[in-house]
Short mmCIF file of N, CA and C in Angstrom, two decimals:
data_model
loop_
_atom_site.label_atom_id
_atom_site.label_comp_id
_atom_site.label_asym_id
_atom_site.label_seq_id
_atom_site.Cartn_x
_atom_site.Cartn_y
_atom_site.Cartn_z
N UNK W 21 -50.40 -37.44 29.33
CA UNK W 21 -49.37 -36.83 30.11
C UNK W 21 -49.96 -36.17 31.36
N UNK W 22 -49.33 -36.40 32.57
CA UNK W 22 -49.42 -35.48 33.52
C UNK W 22 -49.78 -33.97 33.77
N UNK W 23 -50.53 -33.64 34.56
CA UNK W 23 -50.62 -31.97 34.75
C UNK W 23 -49.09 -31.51 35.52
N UNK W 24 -48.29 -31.11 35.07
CA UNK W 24 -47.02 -30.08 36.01
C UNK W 24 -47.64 -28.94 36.48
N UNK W 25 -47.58 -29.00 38.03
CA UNK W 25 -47.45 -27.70 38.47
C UNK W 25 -46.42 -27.32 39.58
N UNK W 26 -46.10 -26.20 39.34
CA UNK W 26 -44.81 -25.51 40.03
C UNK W 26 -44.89 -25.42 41.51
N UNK W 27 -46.01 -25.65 41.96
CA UNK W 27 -46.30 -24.58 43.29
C UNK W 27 -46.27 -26.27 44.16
N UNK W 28 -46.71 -27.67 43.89
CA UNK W 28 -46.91 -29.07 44.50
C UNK W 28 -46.02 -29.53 44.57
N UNK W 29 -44.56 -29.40 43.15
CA UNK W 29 -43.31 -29.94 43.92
C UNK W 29 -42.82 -29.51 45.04
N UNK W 30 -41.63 -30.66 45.12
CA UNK W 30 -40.87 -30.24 46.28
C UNK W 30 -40.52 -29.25 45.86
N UNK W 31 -39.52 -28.30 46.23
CA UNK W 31 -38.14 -27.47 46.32
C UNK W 31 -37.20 -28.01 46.29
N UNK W 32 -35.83 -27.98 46.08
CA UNK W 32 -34.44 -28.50 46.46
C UNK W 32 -33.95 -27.34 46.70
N UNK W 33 -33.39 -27.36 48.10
CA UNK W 33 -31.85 -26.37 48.49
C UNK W 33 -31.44 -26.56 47.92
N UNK W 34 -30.18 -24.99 48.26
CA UNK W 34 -29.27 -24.85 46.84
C UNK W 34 -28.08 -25.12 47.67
N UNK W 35 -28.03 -25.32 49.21
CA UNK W 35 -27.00 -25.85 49.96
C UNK W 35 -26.13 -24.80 50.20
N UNK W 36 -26.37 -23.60 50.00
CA UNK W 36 -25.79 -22.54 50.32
C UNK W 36 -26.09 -21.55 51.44
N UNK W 37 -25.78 -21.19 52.55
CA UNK W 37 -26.07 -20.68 53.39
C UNK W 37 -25.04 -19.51 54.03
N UNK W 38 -26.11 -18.14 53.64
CA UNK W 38 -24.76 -17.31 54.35
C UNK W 38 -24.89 -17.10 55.87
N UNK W 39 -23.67 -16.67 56.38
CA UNK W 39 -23.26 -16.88 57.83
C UNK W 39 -24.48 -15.80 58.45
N UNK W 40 -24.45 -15.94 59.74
CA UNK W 40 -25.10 -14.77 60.37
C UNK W 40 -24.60 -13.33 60.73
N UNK W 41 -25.30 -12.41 60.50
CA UNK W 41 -25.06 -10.93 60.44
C UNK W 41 -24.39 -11.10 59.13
N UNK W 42 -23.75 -11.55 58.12
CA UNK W 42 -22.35 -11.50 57.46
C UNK W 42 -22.50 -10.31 56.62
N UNK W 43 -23.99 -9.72 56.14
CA UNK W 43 -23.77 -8.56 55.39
C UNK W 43 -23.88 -7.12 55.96
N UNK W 44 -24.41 -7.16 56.87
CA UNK W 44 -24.15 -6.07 58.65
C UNK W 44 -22.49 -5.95 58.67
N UNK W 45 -21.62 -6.94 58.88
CA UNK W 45 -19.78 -7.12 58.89
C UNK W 45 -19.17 -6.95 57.92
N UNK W 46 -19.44 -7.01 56.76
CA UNK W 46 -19.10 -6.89 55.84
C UNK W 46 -17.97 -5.82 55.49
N UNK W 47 -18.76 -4.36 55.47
CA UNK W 47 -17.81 -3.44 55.37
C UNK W 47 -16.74 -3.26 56.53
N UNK W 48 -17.30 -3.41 57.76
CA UNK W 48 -15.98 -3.58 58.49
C UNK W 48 -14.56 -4.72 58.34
N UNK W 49 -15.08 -5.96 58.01
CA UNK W 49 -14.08 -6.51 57.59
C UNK W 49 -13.03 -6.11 56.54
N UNK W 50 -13.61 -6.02 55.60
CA UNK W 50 -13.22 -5.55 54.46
C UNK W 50 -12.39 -4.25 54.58
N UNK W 51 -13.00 -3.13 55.74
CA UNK W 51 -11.79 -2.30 56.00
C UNK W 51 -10.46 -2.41 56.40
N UNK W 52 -10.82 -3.37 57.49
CA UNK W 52 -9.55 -4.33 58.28
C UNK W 52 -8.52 -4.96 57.20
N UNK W 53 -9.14 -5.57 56.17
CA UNK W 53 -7.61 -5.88 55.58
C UNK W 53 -7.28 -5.61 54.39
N UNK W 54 -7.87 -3.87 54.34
CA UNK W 54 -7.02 -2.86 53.20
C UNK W 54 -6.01 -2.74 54.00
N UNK W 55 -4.88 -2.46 53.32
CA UNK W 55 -3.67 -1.79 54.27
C UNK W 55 -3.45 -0.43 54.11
N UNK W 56 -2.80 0.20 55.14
CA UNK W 56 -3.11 1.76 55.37
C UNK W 56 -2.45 2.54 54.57
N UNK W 57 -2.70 3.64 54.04
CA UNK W 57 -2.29 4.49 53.14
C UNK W 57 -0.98 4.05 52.88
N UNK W 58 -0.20 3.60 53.33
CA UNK W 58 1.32 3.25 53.14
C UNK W 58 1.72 2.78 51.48
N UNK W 59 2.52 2.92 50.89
CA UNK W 59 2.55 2.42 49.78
C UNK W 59 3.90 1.21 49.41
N UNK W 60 3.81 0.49 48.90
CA UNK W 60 5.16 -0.31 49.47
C UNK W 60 6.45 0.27 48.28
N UNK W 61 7.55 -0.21 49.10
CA UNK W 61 8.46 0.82 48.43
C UNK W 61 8.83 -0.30 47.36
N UNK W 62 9.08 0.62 46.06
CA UNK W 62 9.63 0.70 44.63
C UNK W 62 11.06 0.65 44.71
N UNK W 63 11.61 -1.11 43.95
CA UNK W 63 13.03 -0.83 43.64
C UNK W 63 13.32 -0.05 42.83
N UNK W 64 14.59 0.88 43.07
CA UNK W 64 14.87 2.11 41.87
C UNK W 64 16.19 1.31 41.63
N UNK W 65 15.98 1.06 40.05
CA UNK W 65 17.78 0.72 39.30
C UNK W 65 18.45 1.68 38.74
N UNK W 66 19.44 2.23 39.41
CA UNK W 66 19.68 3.74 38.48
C UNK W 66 20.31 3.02 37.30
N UNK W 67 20.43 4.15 36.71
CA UNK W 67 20.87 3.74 35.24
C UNK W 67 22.58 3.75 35.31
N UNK W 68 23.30 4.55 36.42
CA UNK W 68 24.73 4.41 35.94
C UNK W 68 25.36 3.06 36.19
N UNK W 69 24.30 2.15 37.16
CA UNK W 69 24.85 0.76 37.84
C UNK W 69 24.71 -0.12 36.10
N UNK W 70 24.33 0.41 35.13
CA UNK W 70 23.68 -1.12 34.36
C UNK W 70 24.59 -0.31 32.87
N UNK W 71 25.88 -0.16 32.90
CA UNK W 71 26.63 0.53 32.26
C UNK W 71 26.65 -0.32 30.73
N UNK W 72 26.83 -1.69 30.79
CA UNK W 72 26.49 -2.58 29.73
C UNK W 72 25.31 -2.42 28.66
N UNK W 73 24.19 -2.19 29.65
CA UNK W 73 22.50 -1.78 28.97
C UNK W 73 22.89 -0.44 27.74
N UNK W 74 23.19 0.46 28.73
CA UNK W 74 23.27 1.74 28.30
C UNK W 74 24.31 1.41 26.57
N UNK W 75 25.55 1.00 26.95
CA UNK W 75 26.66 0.57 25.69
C UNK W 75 25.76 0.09 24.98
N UNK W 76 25.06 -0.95 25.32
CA UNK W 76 24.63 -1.90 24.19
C UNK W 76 23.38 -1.51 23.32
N UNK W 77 22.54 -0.07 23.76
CA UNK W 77 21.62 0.84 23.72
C UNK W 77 22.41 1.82 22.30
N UNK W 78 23.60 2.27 23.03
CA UNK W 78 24.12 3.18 22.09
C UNK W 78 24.79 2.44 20.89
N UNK W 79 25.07 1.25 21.03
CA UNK W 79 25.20 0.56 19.98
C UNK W 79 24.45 0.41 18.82
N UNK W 80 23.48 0.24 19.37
CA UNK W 80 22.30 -0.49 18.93
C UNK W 80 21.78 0.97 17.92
N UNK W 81 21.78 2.03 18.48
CA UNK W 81 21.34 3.21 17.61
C UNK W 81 22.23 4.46 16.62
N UNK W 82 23.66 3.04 17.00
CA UNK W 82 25.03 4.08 15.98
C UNK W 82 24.67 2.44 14.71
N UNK W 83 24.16 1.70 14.98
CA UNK W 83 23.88 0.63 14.03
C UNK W 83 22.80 1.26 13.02
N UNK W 84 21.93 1.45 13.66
CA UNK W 84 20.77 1.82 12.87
C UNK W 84 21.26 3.17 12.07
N UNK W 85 21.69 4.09 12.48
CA UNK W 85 21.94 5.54 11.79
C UNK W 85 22.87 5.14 10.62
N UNK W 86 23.47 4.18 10.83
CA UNK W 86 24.75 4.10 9.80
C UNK W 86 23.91 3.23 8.77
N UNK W 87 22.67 2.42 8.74
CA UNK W 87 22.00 1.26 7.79
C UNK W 87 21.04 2.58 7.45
N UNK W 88 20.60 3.38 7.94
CA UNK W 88 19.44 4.27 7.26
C UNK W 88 20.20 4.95 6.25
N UNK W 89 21.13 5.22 6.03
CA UNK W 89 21.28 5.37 3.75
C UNK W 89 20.74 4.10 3.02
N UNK W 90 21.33 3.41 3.72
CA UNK W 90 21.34 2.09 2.68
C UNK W 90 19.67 1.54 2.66
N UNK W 91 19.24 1.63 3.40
CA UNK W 91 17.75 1.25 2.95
C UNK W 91 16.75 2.12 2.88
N UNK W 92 17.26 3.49 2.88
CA UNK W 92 16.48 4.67 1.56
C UNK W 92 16.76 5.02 0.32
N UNK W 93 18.12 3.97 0.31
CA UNK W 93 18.71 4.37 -1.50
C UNK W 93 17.37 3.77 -1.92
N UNK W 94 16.96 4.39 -3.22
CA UNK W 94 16.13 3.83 -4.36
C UNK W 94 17.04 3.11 -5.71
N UNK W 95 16.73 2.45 -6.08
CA UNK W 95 17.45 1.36 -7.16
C UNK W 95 17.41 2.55 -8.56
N UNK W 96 18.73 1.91 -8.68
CA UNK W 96 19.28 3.10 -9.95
C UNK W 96 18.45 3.09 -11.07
N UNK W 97 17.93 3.97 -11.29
CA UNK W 97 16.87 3.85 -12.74
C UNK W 97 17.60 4.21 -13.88
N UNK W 98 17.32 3.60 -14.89
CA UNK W 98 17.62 3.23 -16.21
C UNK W 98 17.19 3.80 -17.22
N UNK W 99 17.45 5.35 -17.41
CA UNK W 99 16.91 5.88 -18.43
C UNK W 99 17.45 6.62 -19.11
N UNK W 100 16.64 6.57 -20.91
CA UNK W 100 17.34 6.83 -21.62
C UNK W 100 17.34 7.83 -22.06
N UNK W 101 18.09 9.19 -22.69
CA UNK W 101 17.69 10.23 -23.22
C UNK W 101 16.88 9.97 -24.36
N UNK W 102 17.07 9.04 -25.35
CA UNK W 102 15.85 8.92 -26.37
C UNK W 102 14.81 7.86 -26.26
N UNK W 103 13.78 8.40 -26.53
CA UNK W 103 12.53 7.73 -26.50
C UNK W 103 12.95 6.57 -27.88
N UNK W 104 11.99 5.07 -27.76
CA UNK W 104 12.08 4.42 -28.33
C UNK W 104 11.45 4.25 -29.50
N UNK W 105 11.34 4.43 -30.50
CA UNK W 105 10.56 4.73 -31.83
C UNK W 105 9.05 3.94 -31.49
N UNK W 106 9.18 2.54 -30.87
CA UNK W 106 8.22 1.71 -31.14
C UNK W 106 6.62 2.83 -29.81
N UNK W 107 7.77 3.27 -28.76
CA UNK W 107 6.52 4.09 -27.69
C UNK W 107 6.33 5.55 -28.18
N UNK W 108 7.15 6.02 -28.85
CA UNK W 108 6.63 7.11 -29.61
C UNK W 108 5.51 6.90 -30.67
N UNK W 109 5.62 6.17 -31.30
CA UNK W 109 4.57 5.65 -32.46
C UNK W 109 3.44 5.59 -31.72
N UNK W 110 3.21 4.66 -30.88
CA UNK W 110 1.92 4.65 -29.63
C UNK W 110 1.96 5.56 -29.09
N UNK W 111 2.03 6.60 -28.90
CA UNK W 111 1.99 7.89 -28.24
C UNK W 111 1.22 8.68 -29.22
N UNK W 112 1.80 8.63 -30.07
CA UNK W 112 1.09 9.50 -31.02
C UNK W 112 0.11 8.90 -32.05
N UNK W 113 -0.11 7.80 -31.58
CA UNK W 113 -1.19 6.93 -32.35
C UNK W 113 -2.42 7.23 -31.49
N UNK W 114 -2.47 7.24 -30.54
CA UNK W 114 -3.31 6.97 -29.29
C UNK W 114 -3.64 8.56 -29.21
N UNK W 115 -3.11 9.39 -29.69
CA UNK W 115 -3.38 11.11 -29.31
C UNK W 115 -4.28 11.50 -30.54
N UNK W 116 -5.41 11.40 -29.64
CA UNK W 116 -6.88 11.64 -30.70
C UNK W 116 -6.60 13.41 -31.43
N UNK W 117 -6.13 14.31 -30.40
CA UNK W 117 -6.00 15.83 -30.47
C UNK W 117 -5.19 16.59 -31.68
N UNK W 118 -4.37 15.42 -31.87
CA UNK W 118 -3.00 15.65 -32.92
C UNK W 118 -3.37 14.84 -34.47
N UNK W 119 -2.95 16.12 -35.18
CA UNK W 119 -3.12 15.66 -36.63
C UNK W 119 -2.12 15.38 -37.30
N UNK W 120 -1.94 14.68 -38.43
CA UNK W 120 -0.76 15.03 -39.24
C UNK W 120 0.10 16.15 -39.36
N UNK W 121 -1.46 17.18 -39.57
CA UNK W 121 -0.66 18.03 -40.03
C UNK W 121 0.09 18.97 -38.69
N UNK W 122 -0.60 18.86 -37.80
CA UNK W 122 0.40 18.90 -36.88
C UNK W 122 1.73 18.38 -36.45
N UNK W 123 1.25 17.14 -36.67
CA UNK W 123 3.09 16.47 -37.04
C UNK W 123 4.16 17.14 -38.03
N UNK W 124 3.18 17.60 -39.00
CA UNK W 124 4.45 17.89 -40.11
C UNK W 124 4.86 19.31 -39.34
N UNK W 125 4.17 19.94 -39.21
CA UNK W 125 4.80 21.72 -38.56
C UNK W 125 5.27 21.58 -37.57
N UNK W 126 5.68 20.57 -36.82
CA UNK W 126 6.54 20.06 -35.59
C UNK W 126 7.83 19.54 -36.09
N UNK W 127 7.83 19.26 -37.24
CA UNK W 127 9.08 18.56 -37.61
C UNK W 127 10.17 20.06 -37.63
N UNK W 128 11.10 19.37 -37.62
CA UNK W 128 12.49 20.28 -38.39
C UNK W 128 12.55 20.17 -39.30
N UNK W 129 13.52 21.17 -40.16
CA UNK W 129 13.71 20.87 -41.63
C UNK W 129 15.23 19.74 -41.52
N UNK W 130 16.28 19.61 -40.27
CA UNK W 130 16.65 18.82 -40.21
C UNK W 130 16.18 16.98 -40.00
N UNK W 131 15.22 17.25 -39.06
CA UNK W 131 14.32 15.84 -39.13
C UNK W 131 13.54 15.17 -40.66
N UNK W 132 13.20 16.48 -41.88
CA UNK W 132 12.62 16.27 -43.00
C UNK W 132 13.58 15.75 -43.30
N UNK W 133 15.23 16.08 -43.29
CA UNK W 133 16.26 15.57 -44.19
C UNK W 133 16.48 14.52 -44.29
N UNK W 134 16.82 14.10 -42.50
CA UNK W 134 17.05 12.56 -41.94
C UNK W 134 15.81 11.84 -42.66
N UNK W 135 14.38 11.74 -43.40
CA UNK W 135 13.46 11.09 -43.39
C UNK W 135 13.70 11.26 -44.58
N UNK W 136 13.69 11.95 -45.21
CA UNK W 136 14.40 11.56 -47.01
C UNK W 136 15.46 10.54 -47.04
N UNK W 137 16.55 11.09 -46.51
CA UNK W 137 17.66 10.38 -46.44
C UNK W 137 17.28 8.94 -46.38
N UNK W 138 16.71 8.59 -45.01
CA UNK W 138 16.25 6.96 -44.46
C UNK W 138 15.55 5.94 -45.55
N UNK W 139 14.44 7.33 -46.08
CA UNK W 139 13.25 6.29 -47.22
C UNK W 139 13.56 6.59 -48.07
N UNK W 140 14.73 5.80 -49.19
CA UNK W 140 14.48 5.60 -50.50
C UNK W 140 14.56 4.28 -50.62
N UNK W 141 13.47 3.96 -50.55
CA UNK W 141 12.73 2.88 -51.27
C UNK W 141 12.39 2.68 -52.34
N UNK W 142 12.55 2.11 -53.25
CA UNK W 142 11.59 1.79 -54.96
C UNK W 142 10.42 1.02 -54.83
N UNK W 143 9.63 1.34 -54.96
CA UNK W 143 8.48 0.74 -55.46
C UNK W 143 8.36 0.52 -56.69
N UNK W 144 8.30 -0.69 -57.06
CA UNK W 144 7.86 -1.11 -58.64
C UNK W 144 6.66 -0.54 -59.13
N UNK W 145 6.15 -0.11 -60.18
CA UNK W 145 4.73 0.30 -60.76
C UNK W 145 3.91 -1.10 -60.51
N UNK W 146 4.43 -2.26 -60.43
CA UNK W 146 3.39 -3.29 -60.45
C UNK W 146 2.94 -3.68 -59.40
N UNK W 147 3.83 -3.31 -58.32
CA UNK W 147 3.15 -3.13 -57.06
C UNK W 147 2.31 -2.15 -56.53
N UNK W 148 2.77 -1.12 -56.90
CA UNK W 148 1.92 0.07 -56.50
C UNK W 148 0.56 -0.11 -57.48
N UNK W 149 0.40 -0.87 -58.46
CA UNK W 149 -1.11 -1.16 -59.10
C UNK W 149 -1.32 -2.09 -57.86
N UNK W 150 -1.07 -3.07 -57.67
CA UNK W 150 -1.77 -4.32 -56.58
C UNK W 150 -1.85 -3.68 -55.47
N UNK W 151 -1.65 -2.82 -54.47
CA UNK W 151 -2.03 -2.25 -53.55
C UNK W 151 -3.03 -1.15 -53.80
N UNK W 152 -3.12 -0.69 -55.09
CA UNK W 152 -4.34 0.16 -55.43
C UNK W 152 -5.30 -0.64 -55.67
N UNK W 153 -5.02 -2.04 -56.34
CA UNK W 153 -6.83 -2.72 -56.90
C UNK W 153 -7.02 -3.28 -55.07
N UNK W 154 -6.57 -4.20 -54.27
CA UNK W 154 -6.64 -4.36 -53.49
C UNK W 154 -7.23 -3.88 -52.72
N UNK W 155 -6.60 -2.24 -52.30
CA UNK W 155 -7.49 -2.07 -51.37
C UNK W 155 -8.48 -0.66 -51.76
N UNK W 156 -9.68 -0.34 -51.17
CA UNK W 156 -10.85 0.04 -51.12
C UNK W 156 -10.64 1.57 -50.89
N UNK W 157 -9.96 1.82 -50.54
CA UNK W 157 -9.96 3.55 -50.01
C UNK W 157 -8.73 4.40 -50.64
N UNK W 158 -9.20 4.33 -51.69
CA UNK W 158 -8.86 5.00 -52.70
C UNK W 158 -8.82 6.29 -52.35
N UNK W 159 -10.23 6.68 -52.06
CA UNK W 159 -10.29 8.35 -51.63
C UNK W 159 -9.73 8.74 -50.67
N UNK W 160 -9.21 7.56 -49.66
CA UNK W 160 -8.76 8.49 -48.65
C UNK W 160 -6.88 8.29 -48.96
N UNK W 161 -6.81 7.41 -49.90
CA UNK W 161 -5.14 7.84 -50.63
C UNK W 161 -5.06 9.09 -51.24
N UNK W 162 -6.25 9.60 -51.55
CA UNK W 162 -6.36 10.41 -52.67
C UNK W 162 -6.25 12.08 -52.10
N UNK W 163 -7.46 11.93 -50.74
CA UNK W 163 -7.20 13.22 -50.03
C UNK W 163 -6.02 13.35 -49.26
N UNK W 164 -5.10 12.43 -48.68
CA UNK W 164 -4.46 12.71 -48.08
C UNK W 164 -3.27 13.04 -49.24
#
């Protein structure tokens, strides 16, 4: 390969040439065709000529005042004075703090009644043996 050096080529113009004096003139030109403090005049539309705008303005904001109930109502909620047995049960399943026996000294002696009343159930003796051999925790049938 060849040695390149920078300094043996030609040059190429860049074909650009500025005029003479042009940066000496400069600022004077450039003063010449600011225009003089004058400012050009501003159409003014008053507002009583555009009587339509204005109506259709006040329209526009007796619309809106009259729709702002209706899209801050909140949707009617659905609730019941009694809790549902099945989220009470999980409520108080899930409440590490609470004991039985706290349950029982919370009750009423009317709520004891209703729960007599509800459970009479029979249990056969031959069932109540098969749920004793069955299952394993005997003692804790026993303490409770």
């Amino acid at each position: 390969m060849k040695e390149f050096k920078l300094e043996d080529n030609p040059k190429i113009t860049t074909g650009f040439v500025t005029p003479d004096n042009y940066f000496e003139d400069f600022s004077a030109k450039f003063m010449q065709n600011l225009p003089l403090n004058e400012a050009p005049e501003v159409k003014v539309i008053p507002l009583y000529k555009r009587r339509s705008t204005i109506i259709s303005l006040i329209a526009a904001v007796f619309v809106i005042a009259l729709m702002l109930p209706i899209f801050n109502q909140s949707p009617a909620v659905t609730t019941s004075a009694e809790i549902d047995q099945a989220s009470l049960e999980n409520y108080l399943s899930y409440q590490t703090n609470m004991s039985q026996y706290d349950l029982i000294n919370s009750l009423e002696t009317e709520d004891l009644e209703n729960l007599n009343e509800t459970t009479t159930t029979a249990l056969e003796q031959e069932t109540i043996e098969d749920l004793l051999v069955d299952n394993g925790n005997l003692e804790h049938y026993i303490m409770e």
